[in-house]
PDB file of C-alpha atoms in Angstrom:
ATOM      1  CA  UNK A   1     -61.934   8.191  55.015  1.00 75.00           C
ATOM      2  CA  UNK A   2     -64.139   9.047  52.098  1.00 81.00           C
ATOM      3  CA  UNK A   3     -62.717   9.163  48.588  1.00 90.00           C
ATOM      4  CA  UNK A   4     -64.027  10.322  45.223  1.00 95.00           C
ATOM      5  CA  UNK A   5     -62.659   8.883  41.983  1.00 96.00           C
ATOM      6  CA  UNK A   6     -63.080  10.188  38.457  1.00 97.00           C
ATOM      7  CA  UNK A   7     -61.348   7.687  36.219  1.00 95.00           C
ATOM      8  CA  UNK A   8     -61.715   9.611  32.946  1.00 96.00           C
ATOM      9  CA  UNK A   9     -59.206  12.484  32.768  1.00 95.00           C
ATOM     10  CA  UNK A  10     -60.606  13.574  29.418  1.00 97.00           C
ATOM     11  CA  UNK A  11     -63.673  12.911  27.287  1.00 97.00           C
ATOM     12  CA  UNK A  12     -64.859  14.130  23.898  1.00 97.00           C
ATOM     13  CA  UNK A  13     -68.354  14.397  22.468  1.00 97.00           C
ATOM     14  CA  UNK A  14     -69.826  15.619  19.236  1.00 97.00           C
ATOM     15  CA  UNK A  15     -72.106  18.601  19.416  1.00 97.00           C
ATOM     16  CA  UNK A  16     -75.764  17.509  19.933  1.00 97.00           C
ATOM     17  CA  UNK A  17     -74.705  14.054  21.121  1.00 97.00           C
ATOM     18  CA  UNK A  18     -74.911  12.575  24.628  1.00 98.00           C
ATOM     19  CA  UNK A  19     -71.974  11.933  26.932  1.00 98.00           C
ATOM     20  CA  UNK A  20     -71.681  10.320  30.347  1.00 98.00           C
ATOM     21  CA  UNK A  21     -69.015  11.237  32.896  1.00 98.00           C
ATOM     22  CA  UNK A  22     -68.197   8.687  35.574  1.00 98.00           C
ATOM     23  CA  UNK A  23     -67.721   9.148  39.295  1.00 98.00           C
ATOM     24  CA  UNK A  24     -67.348   6.588  42.037  1.00 97.00           C
ATOM     25  CA  UNK A  25     -66.945   7.185  45.720  1.00 96.00           C
ATOM     26  CA  UNK A  26     -66.188   5.280  48.845  1.00 94.00           C
ATOM     27  CA  UNK A  27     -67.921   5.887  52.160  1.00 88.00           C
ATOM     28  CA  UNK A  28     -69.288   4.040  55.142  1.00 85.00           C
ATOM     29  CA  UNK A  29     -71.972   6.653  55.719  1.00 83.00           C
ATOM     30  CA  UNK A  30     -75.570   6.112  54.688  1.00 81.00           C
ATOM     31  CA  UNK A  31     -76.607   9.732  54.432  1.00 84.00           C
ATOM     32  CA  UNK A  32     -74.646  12.158  52.264  1.00 88.00           C
ATOM     33  CA  UNK A  33     -74.825  14.543  49.323  1.00 90.00           C
ATOM     34  CA  UNK A  34     -73.241  14.336  45.902  1.00 94.00           C
ATOM     35  CA  UNK A  35     -72.577  17.168  43.471  1.00 95.00           C
ATOM     36  CA  UNK A  36     -71.306  17.826  39.986  1.00 97.00           C
ATOM     37  CA  UNK A  37     -69.515  21.104  39.390  1.00 97.00           C
ATOM     38  CA  UNK A  38     -68.508  22.609  36.075  1.00 97.00           C
ATOM     39  CA  UNK A  39     -65.385  24.719  35.672  1.00 96.00           C
ATOM     40  CA  UNK A  40     -65.149  26.507  32.305  1.00 95.00           C
ATOM     41  CA  UNK A  41     -61.962  28.258  31.149  1.00 92.00           C
ATOM     42  CA  UNK A  42     -63.035  31.291  33.186  1.00 91.00           C
ATOM     43  CA  UNK A  43     -62.117  29.167  36.213  1.00 92.00           C
ATOM     44  CA  UNK A  44     -65.409  29.872  37.977  1.00 93.00           C
ATOM     45  CA  UNK A  45     -66.848  26.825  39.757  1.00 94.00           C
ATOM     46  CA  UNK A  46     -70.508  26.361  38.852  1.00 93.00           C
ATOM     47  CA  UNK A  47     -72.870  23.870  40.457  1.00 93.00           C
ATOM     48  CA  UNK A  48     -74.478  21.672  37.801  1.00 96.00           C
ATOM     49  CA  UNK A  49     -76.549  19.242  39.822  1.00 95.00           C
ATOM     50  CA  UNK A  50     -76.908  17.800  43.318  1.00 93.00           C
ATOM     51  CA  UNK A  51     -78.244  14.515  44.696  1.00 94.00           C
ATOM     52  CA  UNK A  52     -79.255  13.570  48.231  1.00 90.00           C
ATOM     53  CA  UNK A  53     -78.346   9.965  49.012  1.00 89.00           C
ATOM     54  CA  UNK A  54     -81.656   9.265  50.729  1.00 87.00           C
ATOM     55  CA  UNK A  55     -83.586  10.084  47.553  1.00 87.00           C
ATOM     56  CA  UNK A  56     -84.145   7.186  45.180  1.00 83.00           C
ATOM     57  CA  UNK A  57     -85.016   9.400  42.242  1.00 89.00           C
ATOM     58  CA  UNK A  58     -82.167  10.579  40.063  1.00 92.00           C
ATOM     59  CA  UNK A  59     -81.727  14.344  39.921  1.00 90.00           C
ATOM     60  CA  UNK A  60     -82.315  16.168  36.647  1.00 91.00           C
ATOM     61  CA  UNK A  61     -81.566  19.749  35.593  1.00 91.00           C
ATOM     62  CA  UNK A  62     -82.552  20.475  32.011  1.00 94.00           C
ATOM     63  CA  UNK A  63     -80.009  18.648  29.794  1.00 96.00           C
ATOM     64  CA  UNK A  64     -78.089  17.317  32.792  1.00 97.00           C
ATOM     65  CA  UNK A  65     -79.095  14.197  34.684  1.00 96.00           C
ATOM     66  CA  UNK A  66     -77.411  11.757  37.012  1.00 97.00           C
ATOM     67  CA  UNK A  67     -77.424   8.011  37.362  1.00 96.00           C
ATOM     68  CA  UNK A  68     -77.109   7.463  41.105  1.00 96.00           C
ATOM     69  CA  UNK A  69     -76.405   3.866  42.102  1.00 95.00           C
ATOM     70  CA  UNK A  70     -76.118   3.909  45.877  1.00 94.00           C
ATOM     71  CA  UNK A  71     -75.201   0.250  46.346  1.00 93.00           C
ATOM     72  CA  UNK A  72     -72.497   0.500  43.710  1.00 95.00           C
ATOM     73  CA  UNK A  73     -71.388   3.927  45.028  1.00 95.00           C
ATOM     74  CA  UNK A  74     -71.582   5.367  41.570  1.00 96.00           C
ATOM     75  CA  UNK A  75     -72.730   8.828  40.533  1.00 97.00           C
ATOM     76  CA  UNK A  76     -72.425   9.482  36.801  1.00 97.00           C
ATOM     77  CA  UNK A  77     -73.405  12.650  34.958  1.00 98.00           C
ATOM     78  CA  UNK A  78     -75.208  12.482  31.623  1.00 98.00           C
ATOM     79  CA  UNK A  79     -75.190  15.510  29.352  1.00 98.00           C
ATOM     80  CA  UNK A  80     -77.745  15.350  26.573  1.00 97.00           C
ATOM     81  CA  UNK A  81     -77.716  17.422  23.385  1.00 97.00           C
ATOM     82  CA  UNK A  82     -74.175  18.593  24.107  1.00 97.00           C
ATOM     83  CA  UNK A  83     -73.400  22.200  23.305  1.00 97.00           C
ATOM     84  CA  UNK A  84     -70.118  24.000  22.716  1.00 96.00           C
ATOM     85  CA  UNK A  85     -70.653  25.830  25.995  1.00 96.00           C
ATOM     86  CA  UNK A  86     -70.554  22.540  27.874  1.00 97.00           C
ATOM     87  CA  UNK A  87     -66.832  22.273  27.240  1.00 97.00           C
ATOM     88  CA  UNK A  88     -65.236  22.508  30.671  1.00 97.00           C
ATOM     89  CA  UNK A  89     -63.658  20.602  33.518  1.00 97.00           C
ATOM     90  CA  UNK A  90     -66.245  18.680  35.520  1.00 98.00           C
ATOM     91  CA  UNK A  91     -65.740  17.772  39.165  1.00 97.00           C
ATOM     92  CA  UNK A  92     -67.647  15.259  41.217  1.00 97.00           C
ATOM     93  CA  UNK A  93     -67.910  16.096  44.932  1.00 95.00           C
ATOM     94  CA  UNK A  94     -69.094  14.365  48.081  1.00 93.00           C
ATOM     95  CA  UNK A  95     -70.366  15.905  51.308  1.00 89.00           C
ATOM     96  CA  UNK A  96     -70.773  13.517  54.177  1.00 81.00           C
ATOM     97  CA  UNK A  97     -73.105  13.589  57.106  1.00 69.00           C
ATOM     98  CA  UNK A  98     -70.327  13.471  59.672  1.00 61.00           C
ATOM     99  CA  UNK A  99     -70.344  16.691  61.581  1.00 63.00           C
ATOM    100  CA  UNK A 100     -66.752  17.380  62.576  1.00 58.00           C
ATOM    101  CA  UNK A 101     -65.592  20.439  64.467  1.00 51.00           C
ATOM    102  CA  UNK A 102     -68.778  22.261  63.626  1.00 53.00           C
ATOM    103  CA  UNK A 103     -68.884  21.826  59.893  1.00 62.00           C
ATOM    104  CA  UNK A 104     -69.010  19.402  57.020  1.00 75.00           C
ATOM    105  CA  UNK A 105     -66.159  18.611  54.678  1.00 79.00           C
ATOM    106  CA  UNK A 106     -66.464  18.318  50.960  1.00 88.00           C
ATOM    107  CA  UNK A 107     -64.285  15.919  48.975  1.00 91.00           C
ATOM    108  CA  UNK A 108     -63.633  16.450  45.286  1.00 94.00           C
ATOM    109  CA  UNK A 109     -62.548  14.136  42.513  1.00 95.00           C
ATOM    110  CA  UNK A 110     -59.645  15.005  40.227  1.00 94.00           C
ATOM    111  CA  UNK A 111     -61.900  16.131  37.407  1.00 95.00           C
ATOM    112  CA  UNK A 112     -62.787  15.169  33.830  1.00 97.00           C
ATOM    113  CA  UNK A 113     -62.046  17.575  31.008  1.00 97.00           C
ATOM    114  CA  UNK A 114     -64.883  17.525  28.473  1.00 98.00           C
ATOM    115  CA  UNK A 115     -64.264  18.618  24.906  1.00 97.00           C
ATOM    116  CA  UNK A 116     -67.210  19.321  22.621  1.00 97.00           C
ATOM    117  CA  UNK A 117     -66.500  18.894  18.925  1.00 96.00           C
ATOM    118  CA  UNK A 118     -68.367  20.997  16.389  1.00 93.00           C
TER     119      UNK A 118
ATOM    120  CA  UNK B   1     -73.992  34.374  43.096  1.00 57.00           C
ATOM    121  CA  UNK B   2     -73.246  34.218  46.833  1.00 64.00           C
ATOM    122  CA  UNK B   3     -71.369  37.509  46.894  1.00 88.00           C
ATOM    123  CA  UNK B   4     -67.883  36.032  47.298  1.00 94.00           C
ATOM    124  CA  UNK B   5     -64.833  38.002  46.279  1.00 96.00           C
ATOM    125  CA  UNK B   6     -61.169  37.137  46.514  1.00 97.00           C
ATOM    126  CA  UNK B   7     -58.188  39.441  46.525  1.00 97.00           C
ATOM    127  CA  UNK B   8     -55.784  39.637  44.944  1.00 97.00           C
ATOM    128  CA  UNK B   9     -56.849  37.767  41.812  1.00 96.00           C
ATOM    129  CA  UNK B  10     -53.281  37.260  40.690  1.00 97.00           C
ATOM    130  CA  UNK B  11     -50.035  37.450  42.593  1.00 97.00           C
ATOM    131  CA  UNK B  12     -46.415  36.711  41.845  1.00 97.00           C
ATOM    132  CA  UNK B  13     -44.074  36.520  44.782  1.00 96.00           C
ATOM    133  CA  UNK B  14     -40.677  35.188  45.710  1.00 96.00           C
ATOM    134  CA  UNK B  15     -39.760  32.198  47.821  1.00 97.00           C
ATOM    135  CA  UNK B  16     -39.620  33.006  51.509  1.00 96.00           C
ATOM    136  CA  UNK B  17     -41.957  35.994  51.468  1.00 96.00           C
ATOM    137  CA  UNK B  18     -45.223  36.047  53.408  1.00 96.00           C
ATOM    138  CA  UNK B  19     -48.449  36.161  51.426  1.00 97.00           C
ATOM    139  CA  UNK B  20     -52.015  36.786  52.555  1.00 98.00           C
ATOM    140  CA  UNK B  21     -55.059  36.015  50.451  1.00 98.00           C
ATOM    141  CA  UNK B  22     -58.412  37.474  51.370  1.00 98.00           C
ATOM    142  CA  UNK B  23     -61.874  36.040  50.944  1.00 98.00           C
ATOM    143  CA  UNK B  24     -64.842  38.324  51.493  1.00 97.00           C
ATOM    144  CA  UNK B  25     -68.513  37.375  51.533  1.00 95.00           C
ATOM    145  CA  UNK B  26     -71.538  39.621  51.768  1.00 93.00           C
ATOM    146  CA  UNK B  27     -74.255  37.185  52.841  1.00 88.00           C
ATOM    147  CA  UNK B  28     -73.297  36.317  56.410  1.00 88.00           C
ATOM    148  CA  UNK B  29     -72.632  32.624  55.798  1.00 90.00           C
ATOM    149  CA  UNK B  30     -71.230  30.763  58.749  1.00 88.00           C
ATOM    150  CA  UNK B  31     -69.058  28.218  56.953  1.00 90.00           C
ATOM    151  CA  UNK B  32     -66.087  29.212  54.819  1.00 93.00           C
ATOM    152  CA  UNK B  33     -63.375  27.141  53.156  1.00 94.00           C
ATOM    153  CA  UNK B  34     -60.016  27.535  51.446  1.00 97.00           C
ATOM    154  CA  UNK B  35     -59.005  25.098  48.692  1.00 97.00           C
ATOM    155  CA  UNK B  36     -56.097  24.821  46.346  1.00 97.00           C
ATOM    156  CA  UNK B  37     -56.458  23.477  42.823  1.00 96.00           C
ATOM    157  CA  UNK B  38     -53.600  21.742  41.060  1.00 94.00           C
ATOM    158  CA  UNK B  39     -53.599  19.674  37.855  1.00 87.00           C
ATOM    159  CA  UNK B  40     -54.323  16.039  38.586  1.00 85.00           C
ATOM    160  CA  UNK B  41     -55.437  16.734  42.150  1.00 87.00           C
ATOM    161  CA  UNK B  42     -58.786  18.447  41.852  1.00 89.00           C
ATOM    162  CA  UNK B  43     -59.622  20.707  44.773  1.00 94.00           C
ATOM    163  CA  UNK B  44     -57.972  19.976  48.085  1.00 94.00           C
ATOM    164  CA  UNK B  45     -59.097  21.504  51.355  1.00 93.00           C
ATOM    165  CA  UNK B  46     -56.526  23.652  53.164  1.00 96.00           C
ATOM    166  CA  UNK B  47     -58.483  25.080  56.091  1.00 95.00           C
ATOM    167  CA  UNK B  48     -62.066  25.798  56.936  1.00 92.00           C
ATOM    168  CA  UNK B  49     -64.032  27.922  59.387  1.00 91.00           C
ATOM    169  CA  UNK B  50     -67.320  27.360  61.141  1.00 86.00           C
ATOM    170  CA  UNK B  51     -67.587  30.760  62.759  1.00 87.00           C
ATOM    171  CA  UNK B  52     -65.669  33.795  63.918  1.00 92.00           C
ATOM    172  CA  UNK B  53     -62.384  32.628  65.429  1.00 90.00           C
ATOM    173  CA  UNK B  54     -63.396  28.984  64.826  1.00 90.00           C
ATOM    174  CA  UNK B  55     -61.153  27.290  62.287  1.00 91.00           C
ATOM    175  CA  UNK B  56     -59.751  23.845  61.614  1.00 90.00           C
ATOM    176  CA  UNK B  57     -57.274  22.115  59.321  1.00 91.00           C
ATOM    177  CA  UNK B  58     -57.979  20.385  56.061  1.00 90.00           C
ATOM    178  CA  UNK B  59     -55.943  17.733  54.254  1.00 88.00           C
ATOM    179  CA  UNK B  60     -53.147  20.032  52.999  1.00 94.00           C
ATOM    180  CA  UNK B  61     -52.747  22.569  55.799  1.00 95.00           C
ATOM    181  CA  UNK B  62     -48.951  22.438  56.245  1.00 96.00           C
ATOM    182  CA  UNK B  63     -47.400  25.832  55.521  1.00 96.00           C
ATOM    183  CA  UNK B  64     -50.730  27.669  55.732  1.00 97.00           C
ATOM    184  CA  UNK B  65     -52.572  29.474  58.491  1.00 97.00           C
ATOM    185  CA  UNK B  66     -55.958  31.168  58.551  1.00 97.00           C
ATOM    186  CA  UNK B  67     -57.825  33.759  60.536  1.00 97.00           C
ATOM    187  CA  UNK B  68     -61.412  34.839  60.773  1.00 96.00           C
ATOM    188  CA  UNK B  69     -61.986  37.864  62.949  1.00 95.00           C
ATOM    189  CA  UNK B  70     -65.216  38.875  61.214  1.00 94.00           C
ATOM    190  CA  UNK B  71     -67.975  36.761  59.686  1.00 94.00           C
ATOM    191  CA  UNK B  72     -67.431  38.234  56.252  1.00 95.00           C
ATOM    192  CA  UNK B  73     -63.648  37.799  55.985  1.00 97.00           C
ATOM    193  CA  UNK B  74     -61.532  34.639  55.889  1.00 97.00           C
ATOM    194  CA  UNK B  75     -57.804  35.167  55.434  1.00 98.00           C
ATOM    195  CA  UNK B  76     -55.300  32.586  54.211  1.00 98.00           C
ATOM    196  CA  UNK B  77     -51.639  33.240  55.021  1.00 98.00           C
ATOM    197  CA  UNK B  78     -48.547  31.591  53.638  1.00 97.00           C
ATOM    198  CA  UNK B  79     -45.988  32.433  56.300  1.00 93.00           C
ATOM    199  CA  UNK B  80     -43.014  31.762  54.041  1.00 96.00           C
ATOM    200  CA  UNK B  81     -44.053  30.971  50.496  1.00 96.00           C
ATOM    201  CA  UNK B  82     -42.463  28.043  48.658  1.00 97.00           C
ATOM    202  CA  UNK B  83     -42.585  27.057  44.993  1.00 96.00           C
ATOM    203  CA  UNK B  84     -44.791  24.073  45.906  1.00 96.00           C
ATOM    204  CA  UNK B  85     -47.462  26.558  46.940  1.00 97.00           C
ATOM    205  CA  UNK B  86     -47.784  27.850  43.397  1.00 97.00           C
ATOM    206  CA  UNK B  87     -51.421  27.086  42.698  1.00 97.00           C
ATOM    207  CA  UNK B  88     -54.904  28.456  42.172  1.00 97.00           C
ATOM    208  CA  UNK B  89     -56.645  29.148  45.461  1.00 98.00           C
ATOM    209  CA  UNK B  90     -60.394  29.100  45.859  1.00 97.00           C
ATOM    210  CA  UNK B  91     -62.505  30.324  48.706  1.00 97.00           C
ATOM    211  CA  UNK B  92     -65.959  28.825  49.187  1.00 95.00           C
ATOM    212  CA  UNK B  93     -68.953  29.129  51.440  1.00 93.00           C
ATOM    213  CA  UNK B  94     -71.469  26.474  52.352  1.00 88.00           C
ATOM    214  CA  UNK B  95     -74.990  27.714  51.806  1.00 76.00           C
ATOM    215  CA  UNK B  96     -78.565  26.525  51.605  1.00 64.00           C
ATOM    216  CA  UNK B  97     -79.210  23.045  50.256  1.00 62.00           C
ATOM    217  CA  UNK B  98     -75.711  22.090  51.345  1.00 75.00           C
ATOM    218  CA  UNK B  99     -74.107  23.239  48.134  1.00 83.00           C
ATOM    219  CA  UNK B 100     -70.901  25.227  48.060  1.00 89.00           C
ATOM    220  CA  UNK B 101     -70.482  28.525  46.264  1.00 92.00           C
ATOM    221  CA  UNK B 102     -67.024  29.498  45.151  1.00 95.00           C
ATOM    222  CA  UNK B 103     -65.124  32.712  44.727  1.00 96.00           C
ATOM    223  CA  UNK B 104     -63.419  33.503  41.405  1.00 95.00           C
ATOM    224  CA  UNK B 105     -60.049  32.124  42.508  1.00 96.00           C
ATOM    225  CA  UNK B 106     -56.572  33.582  43.022  1.00 97.00           C
ATOM    226  CA  UNK B 107     -53.658  32.501  40.890  1.00 97.00           C
ATOM    227  CA  UNK B 108     -50.490  32.541  42.999  1.00 98.00           C
ATOM    228  CA  UNK B 109     -47.039  32.063  41.531  1.00 97.00           C
ATOM    229  CA  UNK B 110     -44.067  31.614  43.822  1.00 97.00           C
ATOM    230  CA  UNK B 111     -40.735  32.090  42.066  1.00 95.00           C
TER     231      UNK B 111
END
C-alpha cells in the first residue's frame, strides 16, 4: 500500500525568507501524481502545486516550487519570499495510477503547520 | 471553485443519534469522496463514489454509509454517532488534471 510521510509537524520562517517542507512517499507504481495542498485557518483546502511522476522537470507556480526526486521518493515544497498569508497547514498528497473500482484514491500526509514570522 | 457545497457546516449531536451530511456539486463530476480530518492524521478517506449508485469503502469506513442517487449529491450517514466520529468532514471531487477540489468542510461534534 502507498504511504505519504511528512516528518515536520511544524515549521517557522521569517517573512521574505525561503522555507522547504518535506514529503516522502512509498509506492511500487511508476506512474502517479503528487500534490501540495494549503489549508489556511479558514479550513478551505487549496491546491498549491501538482507534479506528474513521468515529468522530469520540477513544477513551479510563482513563489512555490517542488524538488521532485523520483528515485528517492521525495517531493519537497519550497516557498520563496514567504508572506504572512502563507501561514497555513500544508498537506502532501499522492494519487496512484491503480484504477480500483472505477476510480483513483488519493493518500494524504499528516500535514506540516507553517508559521510565518513578521 | 468547483461548485461544491456541504451542509450543514456545523452540527452538534448526541451519541447514538443518526446524522446525515450532504455534499452537493454543480459541475457534473463523476468522482466524489468523503474524508475526515483529525489532528495528527491528515485527511483519511471514508468512502468514495465513481458514479450514481456506485460507491466503495475507504480506509476508515466503519460506522459510516453513503448514498449517491443523483450525480450532484453524495450523502454521508453516521447510523449511530459516537464520540470518536467527532471530526471535520470534507467532501471532494476529482476533476481535470487529476486534482481534487474540496468543499468547505463540516465540523461535527458528538457529545
